Structures are given as C-alpha cells and as structure tokens.
XYZ file of C-alpha atoms in Angstrom:
512
model
C 109.466 114.082 112.014
C 110.873 112.628 108.833
C 113.594 110.008 109.032
C 116.980 110.577 107.451
C 118.656 107.175 107.315
C 118.066 103.872 105.600
C 119.524 101.507 108.164
C 118.773 97.791 108.124
C 115.098 97.422 108.974
C 112.406 94.948 107.898
C 111.246 94.961 104.296
C 108.168 96.951 103.342
C 105.057 96.099 101.359
C 105.224 96.845 97.667
C 104.249 100.401 96.782
C 103.649 99.326 93.173
C 100.419 97.410 93.864
C 97.715 100.036 94.449
C 95.123 97.407 93.556
C 96.056 95.332 96.592
C 96.189 98.432 98.811
C 92.646 99.246 97.632
C 91.431 95.718 98.389
C 93.068 95.821 101.817
C 91.440 99.197 102.505
C 87.997 97.852 101.585
C 88.538 94.864 103.853
C 89.620 97.014 106.805
C 86.639 99.315 106.390
C 84.304 96.356 106.018
C 85.427 95.052 109.396
C 85.058 98.517 111.033
C 88.813 98.798 111.498
C 88.415 102.562 111.849
C 89.021 105.140 114.579
C 85.348 104.951 115.604
C 85.304 101.152 115.377
C 88.364 100.836 117.606
C 86.959 103.213 120.188
C 83.762 101.168 120.354
C 85.631 97.866 120.588
C 88.372 98.818 123.012
C 86.702 101.477 125.126
C 88.202 104.887 125.847
C 90.855 103.821 128.421
C 92.382 101.075 126.250
C 92.167 103.265 123.143
C 93.955 106.113 124.940
C 96.575 103.687 126.243
C 97.474 102.739 122.666
C 98.389 106.372 122.049
C 100.878 106.011 124.915
C 102.343 102.848 123.357
C 100.751 100.747 126.118
C 99.236 97.570 124.666
C 98.119 95.496 127.662
C 94.597 97.023 127.916
C 94.033 96.474 124.174
C 95.297 92.895 124.405
C 92.792 92.232 127.170
C 89.994 93.810 125.121
C 90.689 91.633 122.044
C 90.545 88.129 123.509
C 87.412 87.301 121.519
C 87.149 85.826 118.044
C 85.546 88.608 115.995
C 87.206 89.768 112.746
C 87.860 93.235 114.186
C 89.636 91.792 117.211
C 91.846 89.728 114.915
C 92.743 92.822 112.864
C 93.573 94.832 115.975
C 95.913 92.101 117.171
C 97.455 91.809 113.720
C 98.059 95.427 112.710
C 98.040 97.421 115.955
C 99.410 94.989 118.502
C 101.724 93.115 116.114
C 100.631 89.697 117.329
C 100.753 86.629 115.040
C 97.222 85.557 114.135
C 96.174 82.174 112.692
C 95.717 82.315 108.924
C 92.213 80.894 109.261
C 91.105 83.747 111.562
C 91.725 86.450 108.945
C 91.191 84.518 105.706
C 87.518 85.487 105.617
C 88.310 89.167 106.270
C 91.471 89.995 104.324
C 92.805 89.058 100.879
C 95.511 87.128 102.726
C 97.342 85.583 99.782
C 97.558 88.912 97.939
C 98.734 90.618 101.142
C 101.416 87.949 101.594
C 102.469 88.290 97.964
C 102.774 92.088 98.125
C 104.393 92.135 101.566
C 101.658 93.587 103.774
C 101.682 90.282 105.689
C 104.440 87.773 106.424
C 104.592 84.230 107.758
C 106.700 84.421 110.948
C 107.204 80.660 110.957
C 108.230 80.477 107.302
C 106.243 79.147 104.352
C 104.918 76.205 106.374
C 103.676 78.337 109.266
C 99.970 78.551 110.032
C 100.161 82.100 111.415
C 100.423 85.413 109.635
C 101.828 88.671 110.983
C 101.837 92.283 109.864
C 104.919 93.654 108.112
C 104.040 97.217 109.134
C 101.942 99.017 111.708
C 98.609 100.149 110.236
C 96.688 102.570 112.413
C 93.239 104.071 111.717
C 93.319 107.866 111.635
C 90.203 110.001 111.410
C 90.438 112.799 108.858
C 89.078 116.285 109.608
C 86.150 115.738 107.257
C 85.256 112.358 108.704
C 87.537 110.453 106.319
C 88.718 106.987 107.324
C 92.477 107.167 106.793
C 95.260 104.770 107.744
C 98.772 105.739 108.857
C 101.474 103.211 107.996
C 104.667 103.099 110.062
C 107.347 100.668 111.103
C 106.339 97.986 113.570
C 106.124 99.346 117.094
C 106.574 102.920 115.857
C 102.983 104.144 115.666
C 103.730 106.872 118.185
C 106.857 108.425 119.641
C 107.345 109.316 123.282
C 109.009 107.467 126.094
C 108.812 104.045 124.508
C 112.442 103.918 123.529
C 111.724 103.677 119.797
C 114.885 105.453 118.802
C 117.188 103.015 120.570
C 116.355 100.225 118.115
C 117.225 101.651 114.760
C 118.051 104.931 113.061
C 116.052 104.161 109.947
C 112.638 103.607 111.477
C 109.671 105.697 110.366
C 107.265 106.827 113.049
C 103.518 107.161 112.803
C 101.182 109.885 114.045
C 102.375 111.418 117.299
C 101.514 114.585 119.161
C 103.837 116.769 117.069
C 102.416 115.640 113.736
C 98.806 116.103 114.852
C 99.670 119.537 116.273
C 101.121 120.642 112.937
C 98.120 119.258 111.065
C 95.832 121.233 113.381
C 97.569 124.601 112.985
C 97.947 124.399 109.199
C 95.938 126.894 107.148
C 93.509 124.835 105.031
C 92.555 127.102 102.145
C 92.401 125.571 98.642
C 95.834 125.778 96.961
C 97.380 124.598 93.741
C 100.686 123.394 95.186
C 101.757 122.159 98.621
C 105.139 120.931 99.881
C 105.633 118.575 102.839
C 109.305 118.675 103.871
C 110.477 115.629 105.838
C 107.242 113.768 105.254
C 107.970 110.741 107.454
C 104.897 108.512 107.285
C 103.024 111.014 105.114
C 100.579 112.532 107.604
C 100.974 116.124 106.425
C 100.854 115.059 102.763
C 97.636 113.168 103.512
C 96.033 116.281 105.002
C 97.332 118.534 102.224
C 95.788 116.277 99.600
C 92.325 117.397 100.753
C 92.858 120.998 99.609
C 95.893 121.036 97.307
C 95.800 120.145 93.620
C 99.385 118.847 93.698
C 101.319 117.677 96.760
C 105.095 117.243 96.803
C 106.562 115.252 99.709
C 110.286 115.015 100.447
C 112.479 113.093 102.848
C 116.157 112.182 103.049
C 115.133 108.664 104.051
C 113.879 106.652 101.037
C 112.109 104.327 103.460
C 109.967 107.250 104.623
C 108.980 108.035 101.038
C 108.012 104.389 100.535
C 105.864 104.432 103.672
C 104.262 107.724 102.624
C 103.213 106.094 99.362
C 101.667 103.239 101.365
C 99.849 105.645 103.716
C 98.334 107.559 100.804
C 97.349 104.420 98.889
C 95.796 102.682 101.900
C 93.903 105.880 102.778
C 92.428 106.164 99.306
C 94.171 109.533 98.855
C 95.791 110.928 95.695
C 99.416 109.969 95.158
C 102.047 112.624 95.917
C 105.159 113.673 94.020
C 107.763 111.923 96.213
C 111.342 113.243 96.160
C 114.412 112.159 98.104
C 116.725 114.741 99.632
C 117.434 116.944 102.643
C 115.472 120.106 103.387
C 114.992 122.120 100.176
C 117.485 120.113 98.083
C 114.756 118.241 96.137
C 112.991 121.515 95.246
C 113.852 122.558 91.716
C 115.262 125.978 90.903
C 112.435 128.493 90.653
C 109.816 126.053 91.958
C 107.424 127.721 94.400
C 104.446 126.672 96.485
C 101.339 128.116 98.075
C 101.778 125.993 101.209
C 104.903 124.560 102.835
C 104.652 122.435 105.981
C 107.317 120.621 107.950
C 107.612 118.664 111.172
C 111.405 118.435 110.881
C 113.925 116.485 112.984
C 114.199 119.496 115.291
C 115.767 117.947 118.412
C 118.895 119.851 119.493
C 121.408 117.161 120.421
C 125.189 116.637 120.582
C 125.074 114.213 117.637
C 122.872 112.885 114.862
C 122.770 109.437 116.444
C 118.997 109.171 116.016
C 118.602 110.987 112.769
C 114.832 110.577 112.465
C 114.558 113.178 115.249
C 117.985 114.847 115.672
C 118.729 117.847 113.466
C 122.244 116.786 112.544
C 123.355 120.428 112.474
C 124.833 122.486 115.277
C 122.316 123.749 117.826
C 119.101 124.978 116.207
C 120.698 125.588 112.802
C 118.438 123.081 111.036
C 115.269 124.896 112.083
C 116.814 128.258 111.258
C 117.865 127.037 107.796
C 114.398 125.650 107.156
C 112.660 128.903 108.083
C 115.109 131.153 106.226
C 114.922 129.021 103.094
C 111.136 129.021 102.914
C 110.604 132.635 101.901
C 111.943 132.413 98.352
C 109.952 129.222 97.738
C 106.574 130.707 98.639
C 104.150 132.265 96.211
C 102.704 135.666 97.117
C 100.204 135.098 99.927
C 101.471 131.566 100.518
C 102.004 130.094 103.988
C 104.920 128.128 105.446
C 104.262 126.429 108.777
C 106.728 124.544 110.964
C 107.210 123.012 114.355
C 110.611 123.887 115.787
C 112.966 123.980 118.753
C 115.154 126.986 119.450
C 117.921 127.773 121.880
C 117.663 130.228 124.747
C 121.210 131.558 124.877
C 122.694 133.375 127.837
C 122.805 137.128 127.227
C 120.532 136.939 124.174
C 116.830 137.725 123.824
C 115.189 134.560 122.465
C 112.601 136.642 120.637
C 115.316 138.590 118.806
C 116.933 135.283 117.873
C 113.740 134.122 116.204
C 113.090 137.449 114.515
C 116.476 137.073 112.832
C 115.277 133.818 111.249
C 112.372 135.415 109.386
C 113.165 135.772 105.661
C 112.673 139.043 103.823
C 109.262 139.628 102.327
C 107.428 137.510 104.913
C 105.058 138.266 107.735
C 105.616 135.923 110.662
C 103.745 134.736 113.725
C 105.913 132.705 116.073
C 104.406 131.155 119.205
C 106.518 129.606 121.952
C 104.418 126.940 123.641
C 106.933 125.546 126.114
C 110.426 126.099 127.511
C 112.550 123.458 129.214
C 115.815 123.932 131.031
C 118.718 121.973 129.568
C 118.487 119.140 132.097
C 114.777 118.573 131.455
C 115.375 118.686 127.723
C 118.255 116.193 127.799
C 116.289 113.808 130.026
C 113.224 113.953 127.765
C 115.128 112.883 124.662
C 117.363 110.373 126.448
C 114.163 108.669 127.581
C 112.728 108.939 124.083
C 115.713 106.910 122.889
C 115.383 104.388 125.718
C 118.806 105.370 127.060
C 117.460 105.398 130.608
C 117.181 101.608 130.297
C 120.795 101.224 129.153
C 123.942 100.719 131.204
C 124.039 103.472 133.885
C 127.564 104.508 132.912
C 126.556 104.820 129.251
C 123.468 106.833 130.202
C 125.590 109.166 132.321
C 128.118 109.626 129.514
C 125.382 110.556 127.048
C 123.768 112.915 129.562
C 127.168 114.562 130.145
C 127.705 114.945 126.396
C 124.372 116.718 126.062
C 125.138 119.124 128.905
C 128.663 119.722 127.553
C 127.155 120.717 124.203
C 124.716 123.148 125.811
C 127.413 124.606 128.063
C 129.726 125.206 125.110
C 126.945 127.088 123.333
C 125.867 128.966 126.496
C 122.393 127.489 126.140
C 120.259 127.764 129.275
C 116.995 126.426 127.881
C 115.193 125.176 124.785
C 111.904 126.521 123.465
C 109.318 124.637 121.443
C 106.559 126.064 119.336
C 105.084 126.968 115.957
C 106.401 129.206 113.239
C 104.078 130.542 110.528
C 105.331 132.625 107.613
C 103.231 134.321 104.965
C 104.729 135.786 101.819
C 103.692 139.427 101.528
C 104.263 142.374 99.272
C 103.935 144.798 102.189
C 106.660 147.403 102.505
C 107.036 146.620 106.202
C 106.261 142.976 107.016
C 104.904 142.221 110.474
C 106.803 139.866 112.803
C 105.059 138.767 116.004
C 106.974 136.601 118.484
C 105.137 135.679 121.663
C 104.973 133.151 124.461
C 101.626 131.386 124.860
C 101.785 128.287 127.123
C 98.046 128.392 127.856
C 95.355 126.000 126.573
C 94.183 126.520 122.986
C 91.456 125.013 120.849
C 92.542 122.928 117.863
C 92.239 123.064 114.926
C 93.779 126.526 114.703
C 94.214 126.863 110.948
C 91.328 129.312 110.551
C 92.524 131.309 113.562
C 95.997 131.633 112.059
C 94.651 132.619 108.643
C 92.407 135.253 110.283
C 95.402 136.641 112.209
C 97.169 137.508 108.967
C 93.992 138.880 107.395
C 93.625 141.239 110.353
C 97.256 142.319 109.897
C 96.432 143.301 106.324
C 93.402 145.257 107.519
C 95.377 147.150 110.174
C 98.198 147.920 107.757
C 95.732 149.431 105.349
C 93.922 151.597 107.894
C 95.423 154.596 109.629
C 93.737 155.965 112.752
C 91.224 158.020 110.777
C 90.239 155.020 108.652
C 90.032 152.869 111.788
C 87.577 155.283 113.401
C 85.489 155.233 110.229
C 85.422 151.420 110.256
C 82.737 149.113 111.607
C 83.548 146.185 113.917
C 81.901 143.140 115.445
C 82.733 141.407 118.687
C 84.205 137.990 117.854
C 82.155 134.897 118.661
C 82.260 133.551 122.217
C 84.060 136.520 123.764
C 82.910 137.163 127.321
C 83.522 140.013 129.737
C 84.730 139.447 133.289
C 84.762 142.161 135.951
C 87.438 141.764 138.596
C 87.338 143.566 141.917
C 86.636 143.258 145.613
C 83.208 141.907 146.615
C 80.728 144.699 147.156
C 82.888 147.342 145.445
C 80.919 149.871 143.416
C 83.245 149.633 140.419
C 85.510 146.787 139.254
C 89.268 147.169 139.570
C 89.590 146.137 135.955
C 87.696 144.408 133.158
C 88.906 141.357 131.242
C 87.779 140.244 127.802
C 88.224 136.500 127.339
C 88.003 134.299 124.228
C 86.554 130.807 124.464
C 87.710 129.767 120.990
C 91.003 129.604 119.105
C 93.928 130.964 121.134
C 91.622 131.568 124.111
C 93.284 134.871 124.892
C 92.419 137.202 127.743
C 93.188 140.909 127.820
C 92.588 143.731 130.292
C 90.643 146.717 129.013
C 89.661 150.024 130.548
C 86.075 151.241 130.891
C 86.123 152.759 127.417
C 87.509 149.574 125.849
C 84.916 147.399 127.589
C 82.068 149.709 126.612
C 83.314 149.968 123.045
C 83.635 146.193 122.588
C 80.263 145.587 124.175
C 78.332 147.578 121.575
C 80.312 146.551 118.485
C 77.741 144.783 116.310
C 78.777 146.247 112.953
C 76.034 148.862 112.908
C 77.870 152.022 114.011
C 81.322 153.221 113.067
C 84.027 153.164 115.737
C 84.080 156.946 115.807
C 80.326 157.256 116.437
C 80.546 154.679 119.239
C 83.339 156.658 120.899
C 81.365 159.883 120.590
C 78.445 158.223 122.377
C 80.764 156.893 125.117
C 82.303 160.360 125.531
C 78.850 161.868 126.002
C 77.915 159.251 128.617
C 81.181 159.708 130.515
C 81.322 163.468 130.185
C 84.635 163.342 128.316
C 85.941 165.392 125.419
C 85.104 163.350 122.280
C 88.159 164.698 120.436
C 90.516 163.512 123.175
C 88.757 160.128 123.354
C 89.031 159.674 119.578
C 92.706 160.538 119.809
C 93.677 158.077 122.541
C 91.488 155.071 121.749
C 92.689 153.809 118.306
C 95.715 152.080 119.871
C 93.401 150.004 122.073
C 91.139 149.224 119.106
C 94.167 148.075 117.106
C 95.204 145.727 119.888
C 91.708 144.244 120.175
C 91.576 143.704 116.409
C 95.093 142.268 116.245
C 94.361 139.751 119.006
C 91.048 138.724 117.514
C 88.593 140.180 120.019
C 87.145 142.489 117.369
C 86.649 141.691 113.707
C 86.159 144.188 110.866
C 82.511 144.029 109.824
C 81.841 143.219 106.204
C-alpha cells in the first residue's frame, strides 16, 4: 500500500545520483546479494523467517566474515558493520556521500550502517531486483510497523506480491501505478509498458520508488504526487492501471499508509469507479480491496454497483472476516496489542463502534479486475473463491475476458458450430459408492490457474472428454445422442448452456 504522510522519519539516499545506485547494484550482484544467493547462504528456514520479520535465524546464519554475510547484516538486518568489512565490497565513501550508508557513531565512528532497507527481489523473468523501504519495514504483518510512524514506506509484502501475480502482463504503451509505495508494481510494469506513471500522496514513497527502480536497473518512471486520480491529467488514459491502495477500513486515518482515510470502503469504491474513464479500450484496471458486508445488503450487489459504465468486471472475494477478527488483525499490525491495555481496549471499542454504526457484520478481501469494453452489455462476475490458486494468474485473468468476448459473439447456433479443446491439466473424477455400476456424479477439476472444480452430467463429461478441436460441438453431441439413444435435436437444444459454463470457467477453450 502506498503511504500518504510525510512525518518525521530518517533521511533518504539521494535519488539524483543514478551513477552511485548503478555502482551499488554492481557491487551487490558481485557479492551474490540476490534472492538465490540469500537462500543459499541462509537456508530455507531462516530465509522464510525474514519474510515474517523474524531476524534471529538470519543473525545466527551470518556470524562468519564473508562479504555476503556482511551485506546481509548491513542491509537486511540493519546491524552496524565495521567499515573495513565492507570497504572491499561496496563503494563505501560514495554510498556515505549519497546517503545509502551512514556512520551511526558520527564522523569519527568506525562502523557504517544502512540508511534504508534493501531487499533482493526476484523478477518474473529471472531479473535481480532490489526493493528499497524504510528501515525495519521490508514486510508488513504483525510486527507493529505502523505504531512507529505514519510516514514509513513498506517493502514487498503478501498484498503487493499478490497484485503483481494477478496483473495481466501484455505489452502496453502506458501503465499507471496508483499509490506506488516502494515501487513494486511500477517495477513489474516497466517490463512490459513503454511508459510507467507512478503516483503517491506521500512524497517519501515517490523518492523510495525512484531508488527501487534505479537500484534494480529498471527504467525511471514518471513520478507524481497526489491522492488517487488527482495527479492524472484531464483526458489522460492508460492501457493498464494497478493499485494496492490503503484499503483498511478503520475508524480513523491514524496509520495513513494503510488506512483509507474515507468512511467505510469509500476509498476502494472511489478508486474502482474512477478507473473506467481513464482506461483505453481493451485496457485493464486491477486492484486489491476491502469491502463491507452490511446487514440486510447483498455484498455482491454492493460490488456490482462499484463497476463503472463501459467496463467488464471480474471480482473475486478471497476471504471474509467478522468485525472482531478484522479489528484484531489491524490492531496487531499497528502493534497496539503491545500498548497499554486500556488504550488497546479503547481503540478496539472505537473500531467496533464504527462498524456497528454502519451495520457492518464482516469485511471481505479480494481482487477487482476491470476491462474497458465497447460491448453493449458488459459482463460483471462477482464470486467467492477462498480455495487455493496457482500464481501468477495474469494469463488466466486475460483468458477469462477473452472467453467472455467469444461467448458474447456466439449465439447457441454458433456455439454448436464451434470447435473446442479441453484445457491443459483438467482431470475427470467420478464420485459414487464403491462397487456402484455408475457414478453418482462426475467432477471436472483444473490443476492450473484458479483450480476450479465443477459437476457435470454424463453428457457434459462425455462432451469434454472428446473435445480435441477436431469435431464441432454439434457433431460431438450428435454422436453422444446416438450412443445414448437420445433425440439429437433435444440434446442440441439443452446442452449449449452447459458448454457456455465450461467455456466461461476455463475448462474448455475455443480451438483456433
């Protein structure tokens, strides 16, 4: 999530010295300060512990005197390291001059320390990237980061990597990262967008994004300060918009790097509704969001009302928490559970008072994908899918909208004339009592992407099983009718709805 305050926090390295950032990058790579290098040095348990903000295993694994161990202690564990230990690895004087390193003991001190957290991050194409964030803020979670300062900028956490994984990665001319934070989405977008614009209300976040891009050897972005779509010029449109916004629904904007600052889920609603007019035809807008489950209201209808005109939408709810679970999660995120018990109780009460006043019984979390379309009747799909999925999902999401276009353009007659293939890694399961002559029902199950499962009847199972693109759907149904002794006209009449469902959910793909 992007920060939205510039409170008093430590100074940052200069963003005006790309030459030093390039030299520092070369030095880090030369010492194998990469995702693979860290995994080899630390071992899987200590490496995984770092992602939970637990440093003790990594401290134990870096008690030697190799250059890589010194860099891990310096940039990941924020430990002072003797100048002499890193002088042969890093351009220390240049890093001190430009602010990447500081002397904790003053000018006469013999130790150096990192001014920011620098964390290796493996790109999807095997790139060695580095995510810059404020000290101790490499990942969010239950570490109590928010209790220290409103202006801090976080690094790569679960939300940011989730958004990066679901984003459609087709080549585009223009991409917009709203609330860029430490620049993770802008970094990814730079791989397939000619021009990347990154915005944030917090100027510190924009500064850190510039550092992330420079240290990763990525193209610079067009950095703009402002809230939501304010920095976007009149008439300016994009082919891709992504945002991991400060979506937390809270009674205040006390921790503005994560709290929406608007009433309830209004920030997420405003973000989604404002995206439509800023998308080019065929362009995608993809967000992470929270939304309220309000007493007496269908949560799916609430989300459908957010979708702007002229956009298809696919909204997936991944999780729902009741209001007590939700309040406790974010109170712990802020470290409030470690505060004075009376203060913790007061803040907990305030959260529940806010939800009670709004008749909120739960909060949903998930993904929202919009696609600008010229279709007369845009498609809006809102579903709950808490089951395991396979990341990255960008291609799966793109294919979902391509199948929508296909189905919109094919009535039942055209569907029966079409040719289909069974999607890769779909298996059939027969469910029934042991020894029974026939199964009670048949399940088709995906082992890729959304990993869906759907029940089908005998006709649906037989149809899917022979779809290899050779025969038209109608000819396959005629053959099934002959085998089953059914009227082929009746079978052709009742089966297209099942074919549509199998295509929509990705079990069948149009051939050619």
